[in-house]
mmCIF file of C-alpha atoms in Angstrom:
data_model
loop_
_atom_site.group_PDB
_atom_site.id
_atom_site.type_symbol
_atom_site.label_atom_id
_atom_site.label_comp_id
_atom_site.label_asym_id
_atom_site.label_seq_id
_atom_site.Cartn_x
_atom_site.Cartn_y
_atom_site.Cartn_z
ATOM 1 C CA MET A 1 77.506 66.549 84.408
ATOM 2 C CA ARG A 2 79.132 69.189 86.594
ATOM 3 C CA ALA A 3 77.091 72.358 87.164
ATOM 4 C CA ALA A 4 78.346 75.678 88.488
ATOM 5 C CA CYS A 5 76.608 78.883 89.631
ATOM 6 C CA VAL A 6 78.656 82.074 89.513
ATOM 7 C CA GLN A 7 77.116 84.158 92.287
ATOM 8 C CA LEU A 8 78.268 87.621 91.266
ATOM 9 C CA SER A 9 77.897 90.960 93.021
ATOM 10 C CA VAL A 10 76.413 92.852 90.064
ATOM 11 C CA ARG A 11 77.206 96.566 90.245
ATOM 12 C CA GLU A 12 74.675 98.632 88.334
ATOM 13 C CA CYS A 13 76.117 100.237 85.170
ATOM 14 C CA ASP A 14 79.691 99.036 85.952
ATOM 15 C CA VAL A 15 80.141 96.888 82.850
ATOM 16 C CA PHE A 16 83.946 96.824 82.989
ATOM 17 C CA ASN A 17 84.227 95.422 86.513
ATOM 18 C CA ASN A 18 81.155 93.172 86.209
ATOM 19 C CA LYS A 19 82.669 91.598 83.095
ATOM 20 C CA ARG A 20 86.099 91.256 84.701
ATOM 21 C CA ARG A 21 84.747 89.471 87.778
ATOM 22 C CA ALA A 22 82.297 87.339 85.782
ATOM 23 C CA LEU A 23 85.101 86.137 83.521
ATOM 24 C CA GLN A 24 87.402 85.420 86.437
ATOM 25 C CA LEU A 25 84.800 83.419 88.363
ATOM 26 C CA SER A 26 83.563 81.652 85.213
ATOM 27 C CA SER A 27 87.161 80.660 84.432
ATOM 28 C CA ASP A 28 87.488 79.292 87.965
ATOM 29 C CA ALA A 29 84.340 77.233 87.391
ATOM 30 C CA ALA A 30 85.673 75.971 84.060
ATOM 31 C CA ASP A 31 88.980 75.012 85.718
ATOM 32 C CA SER A 32 86.937 72.949 88.183
ATOM 33 C CA GLY A 33 85.529 70.945 85.281
ATOM 34 C CA ALA A 34 82.102 72.560 85.019
ATOM 35 C CA ASP A 35 80.061 71.483 81.988
ATOM 36 C CA ILE A 36 77.474 74.239 82.489
ATOM 37 C CA ILE A 37 78.259 77.626 84.059
ATOM 38 C CA VAL A 38 75.318 79.818 85.076
ATOM 39 C CA LEU A 39 75.581 83.574 85.670
ATOM 40 C CA PRO A 40 72.960 85.873 87.235
ATOM 41 C CA GLU A 41 70.343 87.946 85.444
ATOM 42 C CA LEU A 42 71.767 91.012 83.611
ATOM 43 C CA PHE A 43 75.186 90.179 85.043
ATOM 44 C CA LEU A 44 77.042 92.763 82.933
ATOM 45 C CA THR A 45 74.879 95.846 83.476
ATOM 46 C CA GLY A 46 72.401 95.268 86.247
ATOM 47 C CA PHE A 47 69.184 97.199 85.672
ATOM 48 C CA CYS A 48 71.053 100.130 84.122
ATOM 49 C CA TYR A 49 68.656 101.653 81.633
ATOM 50 C CA ASP A 50 71.127 104.390 80.642
ATOM 51 C CA ILE A 51 73.295 101.860 78.807
ATOM 52 C CA GLU A 52 72.539 101.216 75.151
ATOM 53 C CA PRO A 53 71.294 97.629 74.782
ATOM 54 C CA GLU A 54 73.212 95.370 72.423
ATOM 55 C CA ARG A 55 72.145 93.688 69.230
ATOM 56 C CA TYR A 56 72.986 90.188 68.096
ATOM 57 C CA PRO A 57 75.700 88.789 68.005
ATOM 58 C CA TYR A 58 76.365 90.697 71.277
ATOM 59 C CA PRO A 59 79.999 91.886 71.275
ATOM 60 C CA SER A 60 80.191 91.902 75.088
ATOM 61 C CA LEU A 61 79.869 88.105 75.058
ATOM 62 C CA ILE A 62 82.946 87.526 72.852
ATOM 63 C CA PRO A 63 85.265 86.637 75.766
ATOM 64 C CA PHE A 64 82.628 84.313 77.227
ATOM 65 C CA ARG A 65 82.318 82.602 73.860
ATOM 66 C CA ALA A 66 86.108 82.142 73.859
ATOM 67 C CA LEU A 67 85.917 80.616 77.345
ATOM 68 C CA SER A 68 83.210 78.249 76.129
ATOM 69 C CA VAL A 69 85.343 77.200 73.153
ATOM 70 C CA ASP A 70 88.407 76.614 75.348
ATOM 71 C CA SER A 71 86.600 74.746 78.127
ATOM 72 C CA GLY A 72 83.735 73.065 76.282
ATOM 73 C CA ALA A 73 81.303 74.432 78.851
ATOM 74 C CA ILE A 74 77.852 75.883 78.189
ATOM 75 C CA LEU A 75 77.436 79.391 79.640
ATOM 76 C CA VAL A 76 74.035 80.784 80.653
ATOM 77 C CA GLY A 77 73.037 84.321 81.598
ATOM 78 C CA SER A 78 71.041 87.319 80.387
ATOM 79 C CA ILE A 79 71.793 90.696 78.810
ATOM 80 C CA MET A 80 69.913 93.791 77.671
ATOM 81 C CA SER A 81 69.115 93.115 74.020
ATOM 82 C CA SER A 82 67.800 95.466 71.357
ATOM 83 C CA SER A 83 65.591 94.397 68.475
ATOM 84 C CA ASP A 84 63.291 96.129 66.002
ATOM 85 C CA ARG A 85 60.466 95.578 68.512
ATOM 86 C CA GLY A 86 62.276 97.164 71.462
ATOM 87 C CA THR A 87 64.455 96.083 74.403
ATOM 88 C CA HIS A 88 64.405 92.609 75.936
ATOM 89 C CA ASN A 89 65.837 91.023 79.063
ATOM 90 C CA MET A 90 67.329 88.294 76.892
ATOM 91 C CA GLY A 91 68.436 85.029 78.403
ATOM 92 C CA PHE A 92 71.099 83.180 76.461
ATOM 93 C CA CYS A 93 72.728 79.778 76.370
ATOM 94 C CA LEU A 94 76.156 79.841 74.749
ATOM 95 C CA ALA A 95 78.215 76.879 73.539
ATOM 96 C CA GLY A 96 81.100 78.091 71.406
ATOM 97 C CA ALA A 97 79.680 79.570 68.203
ATOM 98 C CA GLU A 98 76.233 78.143 69.024
ATOM 99 C CA MET A 99 73.682 80.315 70.864
ATOM 100 C CA GLY A 100 70.076 79.925 71.964
ATOM 101 C CA PHE A 101 67.776 82.492 73.544
ATOM 102 C CA TYR A 102 64.810 83.022 75.855
ATOM 103 C CA SER A 103 63.244 86.448 76.461
ATOM 104 C CA LYS A 104 61.947 87.031 80.014
ATOM 105 C CA THR A 105 58.214 86.391 80.000
ATOM 106 C CA HIS A 106 57.277 88.371 83.119
ATOM 107 C CA PRO A 107 59.015 91.735 83.634
ATOM 108 C CA PHE A 108 58.677 92.881 87.241
ATOM 109 C CA GLY A 109 57.751 96.346 88.495
ATOM 110 C CA ASP A 110 59.659 99.117 86.720
ATOM 111 C CA GLU A 111 61.047 96.579 84.242
ATOM 112 C CA LYS A 112 57.686 96.800 82.473
ATOM 113 C CA LYS A 113 58.569 100.356 81.417
ATOM 114 C CA HIS A 114 61.797 99.230 79.755
ATOM 115 C CA PHE A 115 61.504 95.596 78.599
ATOM 116 C CA ILE A 116 59.147 93.947 76.146
ATOM 117 C CA PRO A 117 57.883 90.638 77.618
ATOM 118 C CA GLY A 118 58.829 87.501 75.728
ATOM 119 C CA GLY A 119 56.122 85.623 73.873
ATOM 120 C CA ILE A 120 57.572 82.108 73.666
ATOM 121 C CA ILE A 121 58.172 79.606 76.486
ATOM 122 C CA ALA A 122 60.285 76.735 75.187
ATOM 123 C CA PRO A 123 63.536 75.025 76.224
ATOM 124 C CA VAL A 124 66.775 76.218 74.674
ATOM 125 C CA LYS A 125 68.306 73.328 72.758
ATOM 126 C CA ILE A 126 72.071 73.582 72.634
ATOM 127 C CA SER A 127 75.043 71.222 72.526
ATOM 128 C CA GLY A 128 72.799 68.177 72.879
ATOM 129 C CA LEU A 129 71.032 69.544 75.967
ATOM 130 C CA SER A 130 67.520 70.927 76.380
ATOM 131 C CA ILE A 131 67.694 73.739 78.966
ATOM 132 C CA GLY A 132 64.508 75.050 80.562
ATOM 133 C CA LEU A 133 65.570 78.649 81.171
ATOM 134 C CA GLU A 134 63.534 81.136 83.210
ATOM 135 C CA ILE A 135 64.452 84.571 84.545
ATOM 136 C CA CYS A 136 63.815 85.739 88.131
ATOM 137 C CA TYR A 137 60.126 86.783 88.444
ATOM 138 C CA ASP A 138 59.198 84.010 85.973
ATOM 139 C CA MET A 139 59.814 81.536 88.807
ATOM 140 C CA ARG A 140 56.767 82.828 90.695
ATOM 141 C CA PHE A 141 54.593 81.463 87.879
ATOM 142 C CA PRO A 142 54.733 77.652 88.111
ATOM 143 C CA GLU A 143 53.194 77.364 84.651
ATOM 144 C CA VAL A 144 56.493 78.518 83.122
ATOM 145 C CA ALA A 145 58.563 75.702 84.611
ATOM 146 C CA ARG A 146 55.790 73.185 83.930
ATOM 147 C CA LYS A 147 55.559 74.152 80.253
ATOM 148 C CA LEU A 148 59.344 73.953 79.912
ATOM 149 C CA CYS A 149 59.332 70.483 81.438
ATOM 150 C CA GLU A 150 56.369 69.311 79.373
ATOM 151 C CA SER A 151 58.361 70.463 76.325
ATOM 152 C CA GLY A 152 61.225 68.119 77.211
ATOM 153 C CA ALA A 153 63.638 70.147 79.342
ATOM 154 C CA ASP A 154 66.523 68.064 80.686
ATOM 155 C CA LEU A 155 66.978 70.505 83.571
ATOM 156 C CA LEU A 156 65.664 73.838 84.822
ATOM 157 C CA VAL A 157 67.885 76.910 85.076
ATOM 158 C CA THR A 158 66.758 80.117 86.794
ATOM 159 C CA ILE A 159 68.861 83.286 86.666
ATOM 160 C CA ALA A 160 67.932 86.151 88.942
ATOM 161 C CA GLN A 161 68.515 89.321 90.894
ATOM 162 C CA PHE A 162 66.168 88.278 93.696
ATOM 163 C CA PRO A 163 66.149 90.701 96.659
ATOM 164 C CA ALA A 164 67.458 89.804 100.109
ATOM 165 C CA GLU A 165 64.223 90.800 101.875
ATOM 166 C CA ARG A 166 62.373 88.014 100.032
ATOM 167 C CA ILE A 167 65.129 85.414 99.997
ATOM 168 C CA HIS A 168 62.909 83.016 101.977
ATOM 169 C CA HIS A 169 60.543 83.090 98.980
ATOM 170 C CA TRP A 170 63.491 82.378 96.676
ATOM 171 C CA ARG A 171 64.603 79.273 98.578
ATOM 172 C CA SER A 172 61.074 77.875 98.765
ATOM 173 C CA LEU A 173 60.347 78.515 95.080
ATOM 174 C CA VAL A 174 63.662 77.057 93.874
ATOM 175 C CA ILE A 175 63.069 73.818 95.748
ATOM 176 C CA ALA A 176 59.368 73.689 94.868
ATOM 177 C CA ARG A 177 60.023 74.011 91.116
ATOM 178 C CA ALA A 178 62.433 71.066 91.370
ATOM 179 C CA ILE A 179 60.076 68.889 93.416
ATOM 180 C CA GLU A 180 56.879 69.521 91.457
ATOM 181 C CA ASN A 181 58.601 68.852 88.121
ATOM 182 C CA GLN A 182 60.952 66.155 89.457
ATOM 183 C CA ILE A 183 63.939 67.746 87.733
ATOM 184 C CA HIS A 184 67.335 69.240 88.546
ATOM 185 C CA HIS A 185 67.179 72.986 89.131
ATOM 186 C CA ILE A 186 70.203 75.283 88.853
ATOM 187 C CA ALA A 187 69.197 78.637 90.351
ATOM 188 C CA CYS A 188 71.781 81.421 90.177
ATOM 189 C CA ASN A 189 71.085 84.663 92.023
ATOM 190 C CA ALA A 190 73.182 87.821 92.243
ATOM 191 C CA CYS A 191 74.535 89.031 95.578
ATOM 192 C CA GLY A 192 75.486 92.453 96.883
ATOM 193 C CA SER A 193 72.365 94.400 95.947
ATOM 194 C CA ALA A 194 70.503 91.070 95.676
ATOM 195 C CA GLY A 195 70.164 88.287 98.207
ATOM 196 C CA GLY A 196 72.491 85.518 97.038
ATOM 197 C CA SER A 197 71.584 81.976 98.180
ATOM 198 C CA SER A 198 72.220 80.480 94.747
ATOM 199 C CA MET A 199 71.262 76.800 94.794
ATOM 200 C CA ILE A 200 71.640 73.578 92.852
ATOM 201 C CA VAL A 201 68.767 71.227 93.687
ATOM 202 C CA GLY A 202 68.147 67.617 92.710
ATOM 203 C CA PRO A 203 64.912 66.204 91.256
ATOM 204 C CA GLY A 204 63.821 64.943 94.685
ATOM 205 C CA GLY A 205 64.243 68.401 96.217
ATOM 206 C CA GLU A 206 67.631 67.658 97.759
ATOM 207 C CA VAL A 207 69.919 70.696 97.997
ATOM 208 C CA LEU A 208 73.211 69.692 96.358
ATOM 209 C CA ALA A 209 74.961 73.051 96.809
ATOM 210 C CA GLU A 210 74.001 76.426 98.238
ATOM 211 C CA ALA A 211 75.751 79.780 98.518
ATOM 212 C CA GLY A 212 75.589 82.372 101.261
ATOM 213 C CA ASP A 213 75.344 86.078 100.542
ATOM 214 C CA GLU A 214 78.919 86.644 99.263
ATOM 215 C CA GLU A 215 80.422 86.469 95.783
ATOM 216 C CA CYS A 216 81.430 82.880 95.065
ATOM 217 C CA VAL A 217 81.132 79.844 92.793
ATOM 218 C CA ILE A 218 79.111 76.804 93.866
ATOM 219 C CA ILE A 219 79.501 73.471 92.113
ATOM 220 C CA ALA A 220 77.613 70.178 92.150
ATOM 221 C CA ASP A 221 77.721 67.017 90.066
ATOM 222 C CA ILE A 222 74.300 66.151 88.678
ATOM 223 C CA ASP A 223 73.229 62.871 87.111
ATOM 224 C CA PRO A 224 71.121 63.471 83.979
ATOM 225 C CA GLY A 225 69.409 60.138 84.560
ATOM 226 C CA GLY A 226 68.200 61.228 87.992
ATOM 227 C CA ARG A 227 65.127 62.972 86.604
ATOM 228 C CA ASP A 228 63.699 59.787 85.078
ATOM 229 C CA ARG A 229 64.572 57.648 88.109
ATOM 230 C CA VAL A 230 62.722 60.011 90.445
ATOM 231 C CA ARG A 231 59.734 60.165 88.092
ATOM 232 C CA ARG A 232 59.572 56.356 88.061
ATOM 233 C CA SER A 233 59.906 56.158 91.839
ATOM 234 C CA ILE A 234 57.161 58.677 92.634
ATOM 235 C CA THR A 235 54.824 58.710 89.663
ATOM 236 C CA CYS A 236 53.193 62.132 90.023
ATOM 237 C CA TRP A 237 54.546 63.175 86.605
ATOM 238 C CA GLU A 238 52.838 60.166 84.997
ATOM 239 C CA ASP A 239 49.708 60.646 87.095
ATOM 240 C CA ARG A 240 49.009 64.229 86.046
ATOM 241 C CA ARG A 241 45.555 64.970 84.615
ATOM 242 C CA PRO A 242 46.152 68.086 82.508
ATOM 243 C CA GLU A 243 42.745 67.765 80.839
ATOM 244 C CA LEU A 244 41.250 68.870 84.179
ATOM 245 C CA TYR A 245 43.700 71.634 85.085
#
């Protein structure tokens, strides 16, 4: 499986140019044979609370759905979503006409004034893959990734707008979530106003690809069987004692 992170410079409230660049870079990733293409958190709007959030089936995602149909790739990201309950930072996994969702569990700071926290932590099952999706601040809570993995995630995906001043936290957390769950971790951060350093990490903690602080696409080939081989080699997954934790 070929994985790609689209590290995008997300300009707040500039939907037109964010969409244009996201489509261009996602198309580049698809042309490189990517099977899963991951975009940053709120890649179309940034944290622009003046924009009206969308409702399902999310018209802004129509061209990304077309790209998925043409390429066969799964696309992952998040958008501002409106429901009868309020506004969500809604993570999505898109495979053609098929969509799955995860609402950010832990809004951070001012987000709490605008977003309703999600109430379900479960992998998104799409196109034969079980994706453990988490959004930015969620990664600081190891219980989220652990629950996703205990629920059968084939890989972890984190999408973020993680700030540059704490990018050393980002790198440590991305690698730690992979090591402690012995699973591939695709972590896509925004750049520009955020800190970049998107990473694709293997189940043994090996960094397979890493970005700098500029807009780019990073790609790595990941072996779906690697998770189980690492768990057999170092048996901490088998040796857990959750009845005591």
